[in-house]
CSV table of C-alpha atoms and ligand atoms in Angstrom, one decimal:
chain,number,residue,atom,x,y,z
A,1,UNK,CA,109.2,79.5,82.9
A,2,UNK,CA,106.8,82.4,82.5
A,3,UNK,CA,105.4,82.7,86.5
A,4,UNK,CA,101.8,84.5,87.2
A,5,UNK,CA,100.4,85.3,90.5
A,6,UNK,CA,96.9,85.1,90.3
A,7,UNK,CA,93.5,85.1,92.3
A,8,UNK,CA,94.2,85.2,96.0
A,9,UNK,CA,97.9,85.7,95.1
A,10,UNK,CA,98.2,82.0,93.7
A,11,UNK,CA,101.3,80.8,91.8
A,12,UNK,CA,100.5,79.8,88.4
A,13,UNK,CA,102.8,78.4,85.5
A,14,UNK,CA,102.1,80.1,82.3
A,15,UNK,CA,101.7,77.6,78.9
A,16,UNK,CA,104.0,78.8,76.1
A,17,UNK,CA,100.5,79.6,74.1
A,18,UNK,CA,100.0,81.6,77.4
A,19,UNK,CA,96.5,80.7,76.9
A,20,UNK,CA,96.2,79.0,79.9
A,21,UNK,CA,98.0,78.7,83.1
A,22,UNK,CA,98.3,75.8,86.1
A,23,UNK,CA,98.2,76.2,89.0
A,24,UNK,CA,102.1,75.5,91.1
A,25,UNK,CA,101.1,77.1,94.4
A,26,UNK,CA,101.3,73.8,96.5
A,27,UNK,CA,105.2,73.8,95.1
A,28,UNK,CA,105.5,76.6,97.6
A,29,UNK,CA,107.0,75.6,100.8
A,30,UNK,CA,104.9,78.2,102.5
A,31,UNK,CA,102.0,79.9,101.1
A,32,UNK,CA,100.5,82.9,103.2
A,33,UNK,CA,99.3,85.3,100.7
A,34,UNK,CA,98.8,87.9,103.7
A,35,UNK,CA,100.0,90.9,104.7
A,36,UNK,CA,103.6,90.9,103.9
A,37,UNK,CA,103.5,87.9,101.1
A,38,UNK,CA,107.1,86.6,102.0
A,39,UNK,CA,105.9,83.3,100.2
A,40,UNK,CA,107.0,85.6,97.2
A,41,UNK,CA,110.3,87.2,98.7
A,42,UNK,CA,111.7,83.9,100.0
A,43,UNK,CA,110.6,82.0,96.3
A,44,UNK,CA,112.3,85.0,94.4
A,45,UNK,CA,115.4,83.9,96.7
A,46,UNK,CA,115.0,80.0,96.2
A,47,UNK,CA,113.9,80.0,92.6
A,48,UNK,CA,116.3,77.9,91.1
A,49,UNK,CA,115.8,75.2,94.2
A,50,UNK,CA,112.4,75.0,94.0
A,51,UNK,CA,112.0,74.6,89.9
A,52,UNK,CA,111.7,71.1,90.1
A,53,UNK,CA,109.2,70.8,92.0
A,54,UNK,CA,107.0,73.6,90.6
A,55,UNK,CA,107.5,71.7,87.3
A,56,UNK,CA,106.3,68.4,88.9
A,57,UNK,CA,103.6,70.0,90.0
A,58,UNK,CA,103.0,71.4,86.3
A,59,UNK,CA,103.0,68.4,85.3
A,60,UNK,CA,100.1,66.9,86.7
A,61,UNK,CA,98.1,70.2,87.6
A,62,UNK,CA,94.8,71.0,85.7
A,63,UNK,CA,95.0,74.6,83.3
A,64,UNK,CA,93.0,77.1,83.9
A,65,UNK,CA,92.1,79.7,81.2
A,66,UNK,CA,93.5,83.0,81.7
A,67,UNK,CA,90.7,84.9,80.5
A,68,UNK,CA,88.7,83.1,83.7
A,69,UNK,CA,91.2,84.0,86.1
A,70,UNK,CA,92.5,87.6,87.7
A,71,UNK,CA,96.0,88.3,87.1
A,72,UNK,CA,98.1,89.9,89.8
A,73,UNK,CA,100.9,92.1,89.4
A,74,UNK,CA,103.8,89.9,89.4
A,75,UNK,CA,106.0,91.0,92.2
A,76,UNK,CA,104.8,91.4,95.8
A,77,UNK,CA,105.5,93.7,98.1
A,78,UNK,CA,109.1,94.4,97.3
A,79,UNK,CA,111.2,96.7,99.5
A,80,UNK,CA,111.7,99.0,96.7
A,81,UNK,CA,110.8,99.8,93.1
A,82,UNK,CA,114.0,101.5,91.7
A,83,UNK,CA,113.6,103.5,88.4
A,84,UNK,CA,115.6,105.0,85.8
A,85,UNK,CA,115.4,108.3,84.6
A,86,UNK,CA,117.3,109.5,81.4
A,87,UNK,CA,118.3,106.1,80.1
A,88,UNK,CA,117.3,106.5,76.3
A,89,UNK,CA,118.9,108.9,74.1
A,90,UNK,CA,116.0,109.8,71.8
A,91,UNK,CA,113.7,110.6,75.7
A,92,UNK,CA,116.7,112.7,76.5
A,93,UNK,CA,116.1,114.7,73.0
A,94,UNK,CA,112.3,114.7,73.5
A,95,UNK,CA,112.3,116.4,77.1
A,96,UNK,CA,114.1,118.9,76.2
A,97,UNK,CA,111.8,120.6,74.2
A,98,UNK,CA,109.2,120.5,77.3
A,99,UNK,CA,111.7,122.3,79.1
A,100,UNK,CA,113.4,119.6,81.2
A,101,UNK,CA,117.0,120.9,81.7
A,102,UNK,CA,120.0,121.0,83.5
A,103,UNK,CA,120.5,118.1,86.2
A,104,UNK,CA,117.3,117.0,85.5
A,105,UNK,CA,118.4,115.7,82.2
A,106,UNK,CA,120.8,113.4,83.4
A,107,UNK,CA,120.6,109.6,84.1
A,108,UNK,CA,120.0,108.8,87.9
A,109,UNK,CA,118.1,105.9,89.7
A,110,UNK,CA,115.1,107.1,91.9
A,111,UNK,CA,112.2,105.2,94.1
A,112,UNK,CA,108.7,104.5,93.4
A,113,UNK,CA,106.0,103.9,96.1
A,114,UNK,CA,105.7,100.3,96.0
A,115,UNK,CA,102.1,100.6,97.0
A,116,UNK,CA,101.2,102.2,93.5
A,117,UNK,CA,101.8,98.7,91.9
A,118,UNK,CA,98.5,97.4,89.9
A,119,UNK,CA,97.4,94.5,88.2
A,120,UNK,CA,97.5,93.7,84.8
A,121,UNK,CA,93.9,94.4,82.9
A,122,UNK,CA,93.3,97.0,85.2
A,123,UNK,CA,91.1,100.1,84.9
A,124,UNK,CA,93.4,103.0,86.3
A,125,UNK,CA,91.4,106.1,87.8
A,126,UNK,CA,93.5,109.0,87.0
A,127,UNK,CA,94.3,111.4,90.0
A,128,UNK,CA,92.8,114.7,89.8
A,129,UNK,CA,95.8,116.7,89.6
A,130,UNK,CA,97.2,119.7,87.2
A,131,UNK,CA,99.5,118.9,84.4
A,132,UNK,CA,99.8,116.1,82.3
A,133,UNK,CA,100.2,112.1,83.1
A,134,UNK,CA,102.5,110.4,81.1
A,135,UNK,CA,103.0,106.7,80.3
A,136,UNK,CA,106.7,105.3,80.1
A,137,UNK,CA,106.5,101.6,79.2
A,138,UNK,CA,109.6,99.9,80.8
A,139,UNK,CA,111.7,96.5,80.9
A,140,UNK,CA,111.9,95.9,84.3
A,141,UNK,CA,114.0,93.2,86.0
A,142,UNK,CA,113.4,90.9,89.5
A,143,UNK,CA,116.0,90.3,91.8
A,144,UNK,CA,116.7,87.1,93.0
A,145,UNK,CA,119.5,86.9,95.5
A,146,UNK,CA,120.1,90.2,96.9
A,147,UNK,CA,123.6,91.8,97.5
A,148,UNK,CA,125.1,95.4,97.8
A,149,UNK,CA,128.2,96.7,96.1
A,150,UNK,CA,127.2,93.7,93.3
A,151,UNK,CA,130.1,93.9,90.4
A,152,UNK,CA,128.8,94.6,86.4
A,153,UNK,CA,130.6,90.7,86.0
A,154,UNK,CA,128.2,89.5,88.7
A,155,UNK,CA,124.6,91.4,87.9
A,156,UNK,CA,122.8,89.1,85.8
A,157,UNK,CA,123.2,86.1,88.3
A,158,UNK,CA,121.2,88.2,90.7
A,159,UNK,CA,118.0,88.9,88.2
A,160,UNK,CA,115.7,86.0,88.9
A,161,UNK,CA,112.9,87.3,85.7
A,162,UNK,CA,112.0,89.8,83.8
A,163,UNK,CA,108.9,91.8,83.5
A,164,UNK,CA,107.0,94.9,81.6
A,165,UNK,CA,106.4,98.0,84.0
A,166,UNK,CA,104.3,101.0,82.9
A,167,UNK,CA,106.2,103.8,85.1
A,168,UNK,CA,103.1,106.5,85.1
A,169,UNK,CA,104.6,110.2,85.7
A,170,UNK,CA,102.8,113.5,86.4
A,171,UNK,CA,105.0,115.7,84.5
A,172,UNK,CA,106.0,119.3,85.9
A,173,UNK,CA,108.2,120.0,88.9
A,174,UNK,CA,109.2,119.1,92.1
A,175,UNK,CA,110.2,115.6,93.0
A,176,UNK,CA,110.2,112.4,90.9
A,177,UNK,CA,109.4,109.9,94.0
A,178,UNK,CA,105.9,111.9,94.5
A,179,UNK,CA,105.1,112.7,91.1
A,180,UNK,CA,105.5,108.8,89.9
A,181,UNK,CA,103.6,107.4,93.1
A,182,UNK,CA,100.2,108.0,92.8
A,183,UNK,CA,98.1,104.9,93.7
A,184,UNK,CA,97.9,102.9,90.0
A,185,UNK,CA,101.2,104.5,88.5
A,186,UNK,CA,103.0,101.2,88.8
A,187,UNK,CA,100.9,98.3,86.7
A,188,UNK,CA,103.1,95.0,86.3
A,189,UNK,CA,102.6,92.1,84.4
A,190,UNK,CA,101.1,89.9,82.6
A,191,UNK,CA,103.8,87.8,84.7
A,192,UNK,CA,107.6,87.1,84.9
A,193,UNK,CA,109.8,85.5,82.4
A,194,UNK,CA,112.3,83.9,84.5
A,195,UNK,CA,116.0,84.6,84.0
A,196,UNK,CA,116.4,81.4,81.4
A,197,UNK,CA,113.8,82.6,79.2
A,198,UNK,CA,115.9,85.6,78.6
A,199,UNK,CA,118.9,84.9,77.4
A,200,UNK,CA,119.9,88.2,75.8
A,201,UNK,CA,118.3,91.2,77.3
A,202,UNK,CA,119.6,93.5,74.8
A,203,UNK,CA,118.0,91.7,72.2
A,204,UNK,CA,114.1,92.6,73.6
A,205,UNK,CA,111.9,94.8,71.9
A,206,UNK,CA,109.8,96.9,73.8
A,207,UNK,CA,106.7,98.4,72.2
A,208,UNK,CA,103.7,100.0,73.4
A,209,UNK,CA,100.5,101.4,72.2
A,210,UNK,CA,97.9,104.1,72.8
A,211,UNK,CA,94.9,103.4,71.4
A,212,UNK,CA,96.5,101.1,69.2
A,213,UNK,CA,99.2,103.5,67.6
A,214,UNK,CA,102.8,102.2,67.8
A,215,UNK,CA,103.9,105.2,70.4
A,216,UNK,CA,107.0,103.6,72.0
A,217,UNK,CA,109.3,101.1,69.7
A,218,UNK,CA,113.2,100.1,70.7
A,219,UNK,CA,115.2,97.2,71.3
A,220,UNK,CA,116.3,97.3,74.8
A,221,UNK,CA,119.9,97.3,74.0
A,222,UNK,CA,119.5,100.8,73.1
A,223,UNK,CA,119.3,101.9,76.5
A,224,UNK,CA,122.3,104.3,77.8
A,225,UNK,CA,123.1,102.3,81.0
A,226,UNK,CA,123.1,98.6,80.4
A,227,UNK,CA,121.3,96.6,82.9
A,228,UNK,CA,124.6,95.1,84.6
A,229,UNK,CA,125.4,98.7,84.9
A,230,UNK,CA,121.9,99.6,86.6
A,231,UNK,CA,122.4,96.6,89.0
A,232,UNK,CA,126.2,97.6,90.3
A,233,UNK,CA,125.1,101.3,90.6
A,234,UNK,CA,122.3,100.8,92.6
A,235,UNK,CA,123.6,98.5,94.3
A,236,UNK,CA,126.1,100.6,95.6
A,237,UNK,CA,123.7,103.0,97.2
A,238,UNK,CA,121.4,100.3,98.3
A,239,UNK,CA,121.2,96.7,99.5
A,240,UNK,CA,118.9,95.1,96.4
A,241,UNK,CA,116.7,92.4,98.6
A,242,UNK,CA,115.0,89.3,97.2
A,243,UNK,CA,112.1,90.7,95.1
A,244,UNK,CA,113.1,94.2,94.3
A,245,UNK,CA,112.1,95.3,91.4
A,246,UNK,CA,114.5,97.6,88.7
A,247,UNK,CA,112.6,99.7,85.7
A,248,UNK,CA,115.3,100.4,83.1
A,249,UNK,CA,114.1,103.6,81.9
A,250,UNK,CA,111.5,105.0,79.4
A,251,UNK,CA,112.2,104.4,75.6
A,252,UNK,CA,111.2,107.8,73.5
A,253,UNK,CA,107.9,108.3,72.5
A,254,UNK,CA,106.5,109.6,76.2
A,255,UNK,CA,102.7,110.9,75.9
A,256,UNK,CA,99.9,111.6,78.2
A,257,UNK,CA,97.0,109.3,78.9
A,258,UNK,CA,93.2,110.6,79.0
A,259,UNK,CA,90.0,109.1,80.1
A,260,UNK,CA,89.0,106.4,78.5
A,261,UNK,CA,92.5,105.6,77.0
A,262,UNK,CA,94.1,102.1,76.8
A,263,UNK,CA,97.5,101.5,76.5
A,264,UNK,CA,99.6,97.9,75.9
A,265,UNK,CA,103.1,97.4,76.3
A,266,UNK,CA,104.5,94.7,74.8
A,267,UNK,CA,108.0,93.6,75.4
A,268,UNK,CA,109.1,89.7,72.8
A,269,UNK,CA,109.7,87.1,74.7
A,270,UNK,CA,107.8,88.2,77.8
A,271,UNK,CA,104.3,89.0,76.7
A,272,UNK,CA,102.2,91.9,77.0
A,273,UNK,CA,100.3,94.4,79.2
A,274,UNK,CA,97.2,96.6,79.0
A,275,UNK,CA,95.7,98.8,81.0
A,276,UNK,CA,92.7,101.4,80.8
A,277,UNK,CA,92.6,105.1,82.6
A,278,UNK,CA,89.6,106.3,83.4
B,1,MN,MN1,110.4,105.9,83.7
């Protein structure tokens, strides 16, 4: 199933055309797209119980065109955005140059604000800050049913979809959490390919675009740490929650956005998402 949020924070079932969508909210035990949202937390926990049903309701439910509706980001509120730096070789051998070094270089798993998540289709204002802004565009995976201390063997049965982040940096020093949370330097979307969709992670190509140049290209399976390995390491420092959301780590060919640049990360199997900076 390829789930949207949409409009006020609707549930909406995604055609495999993914022309159109339906909308599943009322398969929702609870609905209360307030402050908070734990409709989403408590359906990223139940998913696979409540699949029936949101099918049932597919089945009958009018489509909508996605070009008439807004699409959301497609995780809500989570307690954390974890994030990967160093986790392709070929970013590793392009940073250097810039002057990254030392420590710095190394793979580790750091937080993003939550609150700089954005929409898909979205028109970014860039902060007005010194030095430059980078996109990263990222596989990112949902978590399902939480857990700490969660083995490599175990992982996968806790990711309940899988999504395309754009992890927006401003590059230069001091600390990753502040330089990557800047209201807008988290868009998601178009929506989340749920776990079955996916069958081999490794086997997604990630692609993304500036302008409509090819700047970022890899199969996922290239990444250094494998996403089993992302999930027991961080969960070893951290209890991963229903709805937390793990970016893998940017793929080489890092660049910095301008005004009036668009960019569109594409990942197969998933779909795609743009955004604008202005
Ligand atoms: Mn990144």
């Amino acid at each position: 199933m390829m789930l949207a949020l949409f409009n006020e924070y609707r549930l909406g079932l995604v055609d495999l055309d993914e022309s159109t969508l339906v909308d599943v909210t009322s398969a929702l035990p609870d609905h209360d797209p307030g402050l908070g949202a734990g409709f989403w937390v408590r359906m990223c926990r139940d998913l696979k119980d409540l699949r029936p049903r949101i099918e049932e309701v597919a089945s009958s439910g009018k489509s909508l065109r996605l070009d008439g509706v807004k699409l959301r980001a497609p995780v809500l509120n989570p307690t954390k955005i974890v994030a990967s730096a160093f986790n392709y070789a070929g970013h590793v051998d392009e940073m250097k140059p810039r002057g990254v070094s030392g420590w710095k270089l190394n793979f580790d798993v750091f937080l993003k604000a939550p609150s700089s998540i954005t929409d898909p289709n979205t028109d970014i204002v860039l902060p007005e800050v010194d030095g430059e802004i980078h996109y990263e565009g990222e596989l990112a995976c949902v978590i399902g049913r939480g857990g700490s201390n969660i083995s490599e063997g175990d992982a996968l049965d806790h990711v309940i979809g899988w999504t395309i982040l754009l992890d927006m940096t401003l590059r230069g020093e001091g600390d990753r959490s502040r330089r990557k949370s800047y209201d807008g330097f988290t868009p998601v979307g178009p929506w989340m390919a749920t776990a079955e969709q996916v069958p081999s992670w490794e086997d997604l190509q990630i692609t993304l675009w500036l302008n409509g140049d090819v700047r970022q290209d890899v199969k996922a399976g290239e990444m250094i740490r494998s996403v089993p390995e992302l999930i027991a390491h961080t969960s070893s420092v951290m209890t991963l929650v229903p709805g937390d959301v793990i970016a893998t780590g940017a793929p080489p060919g890092v660049g910095s956005v301008q005004q009036g640049d668009q960019v569109r990360a594409s990942i197969s199997g998933i779909g795609t998402l743009e955004v604008s900076f202005s």
